PDB file of C-alpha atoms in Angstrom:
ATOM      1  CA  MET A 379      15.354  69.768 161.005  1.00 47.00           C
ATOM      2  CA  LEU A 380      17.416  69.554 157.805  1.00 47.00           C
ATOM      3  CA  PRO A 381      15.576  68.900 154.525  1.00 48.00           C
ATOM      4  CA  ILE A 382      17.344  66.454 152.221  1.00 47.00           C
ATOM      5  CA  SER A 383      16.250  66.013 148.635  1.00 47.00           C
ATOM      6  CA  ALA A 384      16.669  62.677 146.955  1.00 46.00           C
ATOM      7  CA  GLY A 385      17.267  62.656 143.219  1.00 47.00           C
ATOM      8  CA  ALA A 386      14.607  61.035 141.154  1.00 45.00           C
ATOM      9  CA  SER A 387      15.207  58.610 138.388  1.00 46.00           C
ATOM     10  CA  ARG A 388      12.608  60.334 136.289  1.00 48.00           C
ATOM     11  CA  ALA A 389      11.688  63.955 135.914  1.00 49.00           C
ATOM     12  CA  ASP A 390       8.085  63.447 136.969  1.00 55.00           C
ATOM     13  CA  SER A 391       8.898  61.472 140.188  1.00 53.00           C
ATOM     14  CA  PRO A 392       7.757  63.136 143.411  1.00 56.00           C
ATOM     15  CA  ILE A 393      10.324  64.681 145.752  1.00 56.00           C
ATOM     16  CA  VAL A 394      10.836  62.798 149.039  1.00 51.00           C
ATOM     17  CA  VAL A 395      11.894  64.808 152.043  1.00 50.00           C
ATOM     18  CA  ALA A 396      13.621  62.978 154.987  1.00 49.00           C
ATOM     19  CA  GLU A 397      13.487  64.526 158.399  1.00 52.00           C
ATOM     20  CA  LEU A 398      16.443  64.082 160.798  1.00 50.00           C
ATOM     21  CA  GLN A 399      16.415  65.205 164.380  1.00 54.00           C
ATOM     22  CA  GLU A 400      19.452  65.955 166.509  1.00 53.00           C
ATOM     23  CA  GLU A 401      19.645  64.306 169.873  1.00 55.00           C
ATOM     24  CA  SER A 402      22.005  65.240 172.598  1.00 55.00           C
ATOM     25  CA  ILE A 403      24.190  62.455 174.078  1.00 53.00           C
ATOM     26  CA  PRO A 404      25.500  63.016 177.583  1.00 57.00           C
ATOM     27  CA  ALA A 405      29.263  63.676 177.767  1.00 56.00           C
ATOM     28  CA  GLN A 406      29.803  61.040 180.475  1.00 56.00           C
ATOM     29  CA  ASP A 407      28.408  58.406 178.147  1.00 53.00           C
ATOM     30  CA  LEU A 408      30.881  59.399 175.449  1.00 51.00           C
ATOM     31  CA  ALA A 409      33.903  59.508 177.793  1.00 51.00           C
ATOM     32  CA  ALA A 410      33.311  56.370 179.836  1.00 50.00           C
ATOM     33  CA  PRO A 411      31.282  53.647 178.195  1.00 51.00           C
ATOM     34  CA  SER A 412      29.800  51.062 180.452  1.00 50.00           C
ATOM     35  CA  PRO A 413      31.982  47.957 181.100  1.00 49.00           C
ATOM     36  CA  GLY A 414      29.414  45.675 179.623  1.00 48.00           C
ATOM     37  CA  ALA A 415      29.221  47.627 176.383  1.00 46.00           C
ATOM     38  CA  ALA A 416      32.320  46.032 174.775  1.00 45.00           C
ATOM     39  CA  MET A 417      32.490  42.323 174.309  1.00 48.00           C
ATOM     40  CA  SER A 418      35.300  40.059 173.179  1.00 46.00           C
ATOM     41  CA  PRO A 419      34.840  39.014 169.567  1.00 45.00           C
ATOM     42  CA  ALA A 420      35.841  35.545 170.592  1.00 46.00           C
ATOM     43  CA  ALA A 421      33.119  35.448 173.240  1.00 43.00           C
ATOM     44  CA  ALA A 422      30.477  37.614 171.490  1.00 45.00           C
ATOM     45  CA  PRO A 423      28.071  35.968 169.109  1.00 46.00           C
ATOM     46  CA  SER A 424      29.454  35.943 165.617  1.00 45.00           C
ATOM     47  CA  GLN A 425      27.451  36.377 162.523  1.00 46.00           C
ATOM     48  CA  ALA A 426      26.640  33.290 160.580  1.00 43.00           C
ATOM     49  CA  ASP A 427      28.632  32.872 157.416  1.00 47.00           C
ATOM     50  CA  ASP A 428      28.332  30.659 154.432  1.00 46.00           C
ATOM     51  CA  THR A 429      30.248  27.789 155.999  1.00 47.00           C
ATOM     52  CA  GLY A 430      27.860  26.944 158.795  1.00 48.00           C
ATOM     53  CA  PRO A 431      25.807  28.177 161.766  1.00 47.00           C
ATOM     54  CA  ASP A 432      27.153  30.318 164.566  1.00 49.00           C
ATOM     55  CA  THR A 433      28.752  28.256 167.350  1.00 49.00           C
ATOM     56  CA  ASN A 434      29.117  31.052 169.952  1.00 50.00           C
ATOM     57  CA  SER A 435      25.533  32.237 170.138  1.00 51.00           C
ATOM     58  CA  ASN A 436      25.081  31.617 173.891  1.00 56.00           C
ATOM     59  CA  PRO A 437      24.991  34.998 175.698  1.00 52.00           C
ATOM     60  CA  GLU A 438      26.150  33.386 178.934  1.00 56.00           C
ATOM     61  CA  ASP A 439      29.561  32.688 177.328  1.00 56.00           C
ATOM     62  CA  TRP A 440      30.215  36.319 176.452  1.00 57.00           C
ATOM     63  CA  GLN A 441      33.103  38.050 178.193  1.00 59.00           C
ATOM     64  CA  ALA A 442      33.321  41.750 178.969  1.00 61.00           C
ATOM     65  CA  LEU A 443      36.570  43.562 178.214  1.00 59.00           C
ATOM     66  CA  PRO A 444      37.921  46.462 180.291  1.00 61.00           C
ATOM     67  CA  PRO A 445      37.894  49.880 178.605  1.00 61.00           C
ATOM     68  CA  GLY A 446      40.820  50.482 176.244  1.00 60.00           C
ATOM     69  CA  GLN A 447      41.855  46.791 176.005  1.00 60.00           C
ATOM     70  CA  ALA A 448      41.949  45.160 172.595  1.00 60.00           C
ATOM     71  CA  PRO A 449      40.132  41.889 172.216  1.00 59.00           C
ATOM     72  CA  PRO A 450      42.411  38.842 172.239  1.00 59.00           C
ATOM     73  CA  ALA A 451      43.295  37.324 168.910  1.00 58.00           C
ATOM     74  CA  GLU A 452      41.619  34.108 168.103  1.00 57.00           C
ATOM     75  CA  ARG A 453      43.930  31.119 168.538  1.00 58.00           C
ATOM     76  CA  GLU A 454      44.475  29.187 165.378  1.00 56.00           C
ATOM     77  CA  GLU A 455      44.413  25.456 165.728  1.00 56.00           C
ATOM     78  CA  PRO A 456      47.368  23.766 163.998  1.00 53.00           C
ATOM     79  CA  ALA A 457      46.436  21.804 160.957  1.00 56.00           C
ATOM     80  CA  ALA A 458      46.511  18.071 161.389  1.00 54.00           C
ATOM     81  CA  ASP A 459      49.663  16.544 159.925  1.00 53.00           C
ATOM     82  CA  SER A 460      48.881  13.408 158.015  1.00 56.00           C
ATOM     83  CA  THR A 461      52.588  12.469 157.790  1.00 57.00           C
ATOM     84  CA  PRO A 462      53.315   9.549 160.151  1.00 54.00           C
ATOM     85  CA  ALA A 463      55.636  10.448 163.003  1.00 59.00           C
ATOM     86  CA  ALA A 464      59.198   9.220 162.654  1.00 55.00           C
ATOM     87  CA  PRO A 465      60.204   6.556 165.177  1.00 54.00           C
ATOM     88  CA  ALA A 466      61.980   7.921 168.209  1.00 56.00           C
ATOM     89  CA  PRO A 467      65.733   7.389 168.137  1.00 48.00           C
ATOM     90  CA  ALA A 468      67.022   4.603 170.277  1.00 45.00           C
ATOM     91  CA  THR A 469      68.155   5.643 173.709  1.00 43.00           C
ATOM     92  CA  PRO A 470      71.718   4.858 174.793  1.00 38.00           C
ATOM     93  CA  ALA A 471      70.386   1.997 176.892  1.00 38.00           C
ATOM     94  CA  GLU A 472      68.951   0.333 173.763  1.00 39.00           C
ATOM     95  CA  ILE A 473      72.176   0.538 171.765  1.00 34.00           C
ATOM     96  CA  THR A 474      74.442  -2.436 172.141  1.00 34.00           C
ATOM     97  CA  PRO A 475      77.810  -1.166 173.266  1.00 38.00           C
ATOM     98  CA  ALA A 476      80.757  -1.954 171.216  1.00 35.00           C
ATOM     99  CA  ILE A 477      83.326  -4.426 172.496  1.00 32.00           C
ATOM    100  CA  ASP A 478      86.066  -2.599 174.349  1.00 39.00           C
ATOM    101  CA  VAL A 479      89.368  -4.354 173.671  1.00 37.00           C
ATOM    102  CA  GLY A 480      90.916  -2.574 176.649  1.00 43.00           C
ATOM    103  CA  SER A 481      88.404  -4.248 178.971  1.00 46.00           C
ATOM    104  CA  ILE A 482      89.636  -7.777 178.128  1.00 51.00           C
ATOM    105  CA  ALA A 483      91.353  -9.142 181.211  1.00 68.00           C
ATOM    106  CA  THR A 484      94.839 -10.447 180.521  1.00 74.00           C
ATOM    107  CA  THR A 485      97.133 -12.341 182.836  1.00 78.00           C
ATOM    108  CA  PRO A 486     100.832 -11.600 183.317  1.00 85.00           C
ATOM    109  CA  GLN A 487     103.327 -14.092 181.968  1.00 89.00           C
ATOM    110  CA  ILE A 488     103.809 -16.775 184.561  1.00 92.00           C
ATOM    111  CA  SER A 489     107.355 -17.318 183.299  1.00 92.00           C
ATOM    112  CA  ASP A 490     108.228 -13.896 184.753  1.00 92.00           C
ATOM    113  CA  SER A 491     107.411 -15.141 188.260  1.00 93.00           C
ATOM    114  CA  SER A 492     109.845 -16.667 190.710  1.00 95.00           C
ATOM    115  CA  LEU A 493     110.195 -20.442 190.918  1.00 96.00           C
ATOM    116  CA  ALA A 494     110.655 -20.310 194.700  1.00 95.00           C
ATOM    117  CA  PRO A 495     107.285 -22.014 195.438  1.00 95.00           C
ATOM    118  CA  LEU A 496     108.277 -24.908 193.177  1.00 95.00           C
ATOM    119  CA  ILE A 497     111.684 -25.166 194.829  1.00 95.00           C
ATOM    120  CA  ASP A 498     110.127 -25.306 198.295  1.00 95.00           C
ATOM    121  CA  SER A 499     107.731 -28.088 197.240  1.00 94.00           C
ATOM    122  CA  ALA A 500     110.248 -30.112 195.211  1.00 94.00           C
ATOM    123  CA  PRO A 501     109.726 -33.874 195.735  1.00 94.00           C
ATOM    124  CA  THR A 502     113.438 -34.743 195.604  1.00 95.00           C
ATOM    125  CA  PRO A 503     116.741 -32.966 196.403  1.00 96.00           C
ATOM    126  CA  ALA A 504     117.801 -33.364 192.758  1.00 96.00           C
ATOM    127  CA  ARG A 505     114.657 -31.561 191.590  1.00 96.00           C
ATOM    128  CA  ALA A 506     115.210 -28.787 194.113  1.00 97.00           C
ATOM    129  CA  ALA A 507     118.836 -28.321 192.998  1.00 97.00           C
ATOM    130  CA  SER A 508     117.854 -28.290 189.319  1.00 97.00           C
ATOM    131  CA  LEU A 509     115.100 -25.750 189.981  1.00 97.00           C
ATOM    132  CA  ARG A 510     117.504 -23.486 191.887  1.00 97.00           C
ATOM    133  CA  ILE A 511     119.780 -23.329 188.870  1.00 97.00           C
ATOM    134  CA  THR A 512     116.757 -22.719 186.631  1.00 97.00           C
ATOM    135  CA  GLU A 513     115.621 -19.818 188.811  1.00 97.00           C
ATOM    136  CA  GLN A 514     119.085 -18.228 188.694  1.00 97.00           C
ATOM    137  CA  GLN A 515     119.202 -18.488 184.881  1.00 96.00           C
ATOM    138  CA  ARG A 516     115.692 -17.043 184.586  1.00 96.00           C
ATOM    139  CA  ILE A 517     117.085 -13.893 186.154  1.00 96.00           C
ATOM    140  CA  GLU A 518     120.165 -14.022 183.898  1.00 95.00           C
ATOM    141  CA  LEU A 519     117.919 -14.198 180.829  1.00 95.00           C
ATOM    142  CA  GLU A 520     116.126 -11.047 181.980  1.00 94.00           C
ATOM    143  CA  ARG A 521     119.548  -9.377 182.145  1.00 94.00           C
ATOM    144  CA  GLY A 522     120.370 -10.493 178.611  1.00 94.00           C
ATOM    145  CA  HIS A 523     123.004 -13.091 179.506  1.00 95.00           C
ATOM    146  CA  THR A 524     121.787 -15.631 176.969  1.00 95.00           C
ATOM    147  CA  ASP A 525     124.921 -17.745 176.426  1.00 94.00           C
ATOM    148  CA  ASP A 526     125.584 -18.261 180.135  1.00 94.00           C
ATOM    149  CA  ALA A 527     121.929 -19.134 180.683  1.00 96.00           C
ATOM    150  CA  ILE A 528     121.984 -21.798 177.968  1.00 96.00           C
ATOM    151  CA  ARG A 529     125.067 -23.432 179.484  1.00 96.00           C
ATOM    152  CA  GLU A 530     123.725 -23.453 183.049  1.00 97.00           C
ATOM    153  CA  LEU A 531     120.241 -24.619 182.022  1.00 97.00           C
ATOM    154  CA  ALA A 532     121.828 -27.584 180.275  1.00 96.00           C
ATOM    155  CA  HIS A 533     123.562 -28.350 183.582  1.00 97.00           C
ATOM    156  CA  ALA A 534     120.217 -28.168 185.399  1.00 97.00           C
ATOM    157  CA  ILE A 535     118.752 -30.714 182.972  1.00 97.00           C
ATOM    158  CA  SER A 536     121.703 -33.014 183.550  1.00 97.00           C
ATOM    159  CA  ILE A 537     120.860 -32.989 187.282  1.00 97.00           C
ATOM    160  CA  ASP A 538     117.133 -33.659 186.712  1.00 97.00           C
ATOM    161  CA  PRO A 539     116.068 -34.494 183.123  1.00 95.00           C
ATOM    162  CA  SER A 540     112.405 -34.230 184.145  1.00 94.00           C
ATOM    163  CA  ASN A 541     112.724 -30.520 185.012  1.00 96.00           C
ATOM    164  CA  SER A 542     110.280 -29.105 182.426  1.00 96.00           C
ATOM    165  CA  TYR A 543     110.950 -25.510 183.510  1.00 97.00           C
ATOM    166  CA  ALA A 544     114.595 -25.804 182.480  1.00 97.00           C
ATOM    167  CA  TYR A 545     113.408 -26.862 179.004  1.00 97.00           C
ATOM    168  CA  PHE A 546     111.027 -23.910 178.888  1.00 97.00           C
ATOM    169  CA  TYR A 547     113.730 -21.356 179.672  1.00 97.00           C
ATOM    170  CA  LEU A 548     116.088 -23.018 177.215  1.00 97.00           C
ATOM    171  CA  GLY A 549     113.397 -22.414 174.584  1.00 97.00           C
ATOM    172  CA  SER A 550     113.188 -18.762 175.706  1.00 96.00           C
ATOM    173  CA  ALA A 551     116.955 -18.431 175.402  1.00 96.00           C
ATOM    174  CA  TYR A 552     116.903 -19.715 171.800  1.00 97.00           C
ATOM    175  CA  VAL A 553     114.040 -17.344 170.982  1.00 95.00           C
ATOM    176  CA  ALA A 554     116.355 -14.533 172.142  1.00 95.00           C
ATOM    177  CA  ARG A 555     118.959 -15.939 169.765  1.00 94.00           C
ATOM    178  CA  LYS A 556     116.303 -16.078 167.031  1.00 94.00           C
ATOM    179  CA  ASP A 557     116.943 -19.793 166.614  1.00 96.00           C
ATOM    180  CA  TYR A 558     113.230 -20.576 166.393  1.00 96.00           C
ATOM    181  CA  GLY A 559     113.584 -24.182 165.265  1.00 95.00           C
ATOM    182  CA  GLN A 560     115.694 -25.122 168.299  1.00 96.00           C
ATOM    183  CA  ALA A 561     113.432 -23.077 170.547  1.00 96.00           C
ATOM    184  CA  GLU A 562     110.357 -24.952 169.346  1.00 96.00           C
ATOM    185  CA  THR A 563     112.052 -28.264 170.168  1.00 96.00           C
ATOM    186  CA  PHE A 564     112.603 -27.257 173.781  1.00 97.00           C
ATOM    187  CA  PHE A 565     109.076 -25.851 174.128  1.00 97.00           C
ATOM    188  CA  LYS A 566     107.653 -29.130 172.857  1.00 96.00           C
ATOM    189  CA  ARG A 567     109.657 -30.963 175.525  1.00 96.00           C
ATOM    190  CA  ALA A 568     108.462 -28.550 178.231  1.00 96.00           C
ATOM    191  CA  GLU A 569     104.866 -29.034 177.119  1.00 94.00           C
ATOM    192  CA  ILE A 570     104.901 -32.606 178.412  1.00 93.00           C
ATOM    193  CA  GLY A 571     105.817 -31.724 181.987  1.00 94.00           C
ATOM    194  CA  VAL A 572     103.521 -28.663 182.424  1.00 94.00           C
ATOM    195  CA  ALA A 573     100.375 -30.244 180.978  1.00 93.00           C
ATOM    196  CA  ALA A 574      98.700 -30.232 184.401  1.00 92.00           C
ATOM    197  CA  ASN A 575      99.257 -26.489 184.908  1.00 94.00           C
ATOM    198  CA  SER A 576      96.979 -24.484 182.586  1.00 94.00           C
ATOM    199  CA  ALA A 577      98.871 -21.184 182.970  1.00 94.00           C
ATOM    200  CA  TRP A 578     102.235 -22.752 182.126  1.00 96.00           C
ATOM    201  CA  LEU A 579     100.705 -24.868 179.354  1.00 96.00           C
ATOM    202  CA  GLY A 580      99.035 -21.835 177.754  1.00 96.00           C
ATOM    203  CA  GLU A 581     102.312 -19.890 177.811  1.00 96.00           C
ATOM    204  CA  THR A 582     104.219 -22.805 176.334  1.00 97.00           C
ATOM    205  CA  TYR A 583     101.711 -23.096 173.463  1.00 97.00           C
ATOM    206  CA  ALA A 584     101.912 -19.328 172.939  1.00 96.00           C
ATOM    207  CA  PHE A 585     105.704 -19.428 172.540  1.00 96.00           C
ATOM    208  CA  GLU A 586     105.361 -22.397 170.212  1.00 96.00           C
ATOM    209  CA  GLY A 587     103.073 -20.203 168.120  1.00 95.00           C
ATOM    210  CA  VAL A 588     105.717 -17.460 168.067  1.00 95.00           C
ATOM    211  CA  CYS A 589     108.350 -19.928 166.845  1.00 96.00           C
ATOM    212  CA  LEU A 590     106.055 -21.357 164.173  1.00 95.00           C
ATOM    213  CA  GLU A 591     105.014 -17.900 162.978  1.00 94.00           C
ATOM    214  CA  GLN A 592     108.641 -16.758 162.723  1.00 94.00           C
ATOM    215  CA  ALA A 593     109.405 -19.902 160.744  1.00 93.00           C
ATOM    216  CA  GLY A 594     106.664 -19.021 158.235  1.00 92.00           C
ATOM    217  CA  LYS A 595     104.304 -21.817 159.346  1.00 93.00           C
ATOM    218  CA  THR A 596     101.308 -19.527 159.614  1.00 92.00           C
ATOM    219  CA  ALA A 597      98.502 -22.075 159.845  1.00 92.00           C
ATOM    220  CA  GLU A 598     100.337 -24.117 162.479  1.00 95.00           C
ATOM    221  CA  ALA A 599     101.099 -20.960 164.436  1.00 94.00           C
ATOM    222  CA  ALA A 600      97.424 -19.978 164.401  1.00 94.00           C
ATOM    223  CA  ALA A 601      96.507 -23.423 165.733  1.00 94.00           C
ATOM    224  CA  ALA A 602      99.108 -23.120 168.510  1.00 95.00           C
ATOM    225  CA  TYR A 603      97.694 -19.717 169.539  1.00 95.00           C
ATOM    226  CA  GLN A 604      94.230 -21.231 169.688  1.00 94.00           C
ATOM    227  CA  LYS A 605      95.457 -24.049 171.932  1.00 95.00           C
ATOM    228  CA  ALA A 606      97.127 -21.482 174.158  1.00 95.00           C
ATOM    229  CA  LEU A 607      93.869 -19.534 174.519  1.00 94.00           C
ATOM    230  CA  ALA A 608      91.967 -22.734 175.251  1.00 94.00           C
ATOM    231  CA  ALA A 609      94.360 -23.480 178.111  1.00 94.00           C
ATOM    232  CA  SER A 610      94.810 -19.893 179.342  1.00 93.00           C
ATOM    233  CA  PRO A 611      92.283 -17.399 177.871  1.00 93.00           C
ATOM    234  CA  GLY A 612      94.073 -14.431 179.416  1.00 91.00           C
ATOM    235  CA  ASN A 613      97.432 -15.080 177.745  1.00 93.00           C
ATOM    236  CA  LEU A 614      98.325 -11.820 176.014  1.00 92.00           C
ATOM    237  CA  THR A 615     100.873 -13.318 173.602  1.00 92.00           C
ATOM    238  CA  ALA A 616      98.278 -15.795 172.330  1.00 93.00           C
ATOM    239  CA  ARG A 617      95.575 -13.124 172.060  1.00 92.00           C
ATOM    240  CA  VAL A 618      97.745 -10.846 169.964  1.00 92.00           C
ATOM    241  CA  GLY A 619      98.982 -13.694 167.792  1.00 91.00           C
ATOM    242  CA  ALA A 620      95.515 -15.149 167.228  1.00 92.00           C
ATOM    243  CA  THR A 621      94.186 -11.724 166.226  1.00 91.00           C
ATOM    244  CA  ARG A 622      97.057 -11.198 163.839  1.00 89.00           C
ATOM    245  CA  LEU A 623      96.568 -14.611 162.197  1.00 87.00           C
ATOM    246  CA  SER A 624      92.768 -14.746 162.336  1.00 82.00           C
ATOM    247  CA  ALA A 625      92.605 -15.237 158.555  1.00 71.00           C
ATOM    248  CA  PHE A 626      94.704 -18.395 158.838  1.00 67.00           C
ATOM    249  CA  MET A 627      92.688 -20.188 161.502  1.00 64.00           C
ATOM    250  CA  PRO A 628      92.330 -23.882 160.678  1.00 54.00           C
ATOM    251  CA  VAL A 629      88.954 -24.932 159.306  1.00 53.00           C
ATOM    252  CA  SER A 630      87.585 -28.466 159.632  1.00 45.00           C
ATOM    253  CA  ALA A 631      87.560 -30.550 156.515  1.00 34.00           C
ATOM    254  CA  THR A 632      83.806 -30.992 156.703  1.00 32.00           C
ATOM    255  CA  ALA A 633      83.232 -27.255 156.788  1.00 40.00           C
ATOM    256  CA  SER A 634      85.543 -26.590 153.858  1.00 40.00           C
ATOM    257  CA  ALA A 635      84.295 -29.404 151.634  1.00 38.00           C
ATOM    258  CA  PRO A 636      81.230 -28.541 149.510  1.00 40.00           C
ATOM    259  CA  ALA A 637      78.061 -30.347 150.522  1.00 40.00           C
ATOM    260  CA  ALA A 638      76.590 -32.847 148.121  1.00 39.00           C
ATOM    261  CA  ASP A 639      73.474 -31.694 146.288  1.00 41.00           C
ATOM    262  CA  VAL A 640      70.860 -34.365 146.915  1.00 37.00           C
ATOM    263  CA  ASP A 641      68.431 -32.769 144.467  1.00 42.00           C
ATOM    264  CA  GLN A 642      70.825 -33.028 141.552  1.00 43.00           C
ATOM    265  CA  PRO A 643      70.241 -36.225 139.520  1.00 46.00           C
ATOM    266  CA  ALA A 644      73.095 -38.663 139.300  1.00 46.00           C
ATOM    267  CA  PRO A 645      74.968 -38.684 135.983  1.00 46.00           C
ATOM    268  CA  PRO A 646      73.850 -41.423 133.598  1.00 47.00           C
ATOM    269  CA  ALA A 647      75.900 -44.563 133.603  1.00 46.00           C
ATOM    270  CA  SER A 648      78.149 -44.993 130.607  1.00 46.00           C
ATOM    271  CA  ALA A 649      77.003 -47.547 128.084  1.00 47.00           C
ATOM    272  CA  PRO A 650      79.066 -50.742 127.888  1.00 47.00           C
ATOM    273  CA  PRO A 651      81.332 -51.010 124.866  1.00 51.00           C
ATOM    274  CA  PRO A 652      79.784 -52.918 121.949  1.00 48.00           C
ATOM    275  CA  SER A 653      80.754 -56.560 121.778  1.00 48.00           C
ATOM    276  CA  ASP A 654      82.475 -57.864 118.670  1.00 45.00           C
TER     277      ASP A 654
END
């Protein structure tokens, strides 16, 4: 027993003697504590604080920790974000794809094709002979023999004046000569005979547009390209020309004229001149 003296606040206070006794603790208890002695702080009952009552006070929820293992850290709940979530970006399926110009289907120029089917189905021998000459000069034009082609195509027309294909290739020959006024004349004549064939009609209108554009008649050229596309939507010459002259497309008079304002009062009538 060890006597301990406690200091007094006053000189006349009595002396208090505390008595402590030593107690032996078995070594096995110090070396290996029982598994149930340590509890997880998260599972063990916590002391009540100033903010509210203890919420883990049920002993059945306590968890025993193995010896030497630290208790797990308490998981912090993320604070609620009051900021509204941004809308999810649109998926590729929701985005309207842009128009791909390369996907537009175009048709080859029908004037590059052989006239053999027309020759075989010619209604008269004169038409067949005129078409044979026209077919030969089509090939000569591809080779660059413009002058010879013009002479022979004129001969083909003399055999059959209703051969619209001879007029068409005469127009092509004058385009090669850059005589666009004469070329337009022949294309206009060819237009009459090929009106029933949309591919030929569209190509004829397209070449008329080329002649008009080269002559500086921009608005008329734009109209010719539009007629070509109406007859043959896949005509490449008309597509390119219409795109190039899109700012000069003809507009109807009703669309261009300003509409009358019905709410505006009519101007007052002028007073008659005073009589003498």
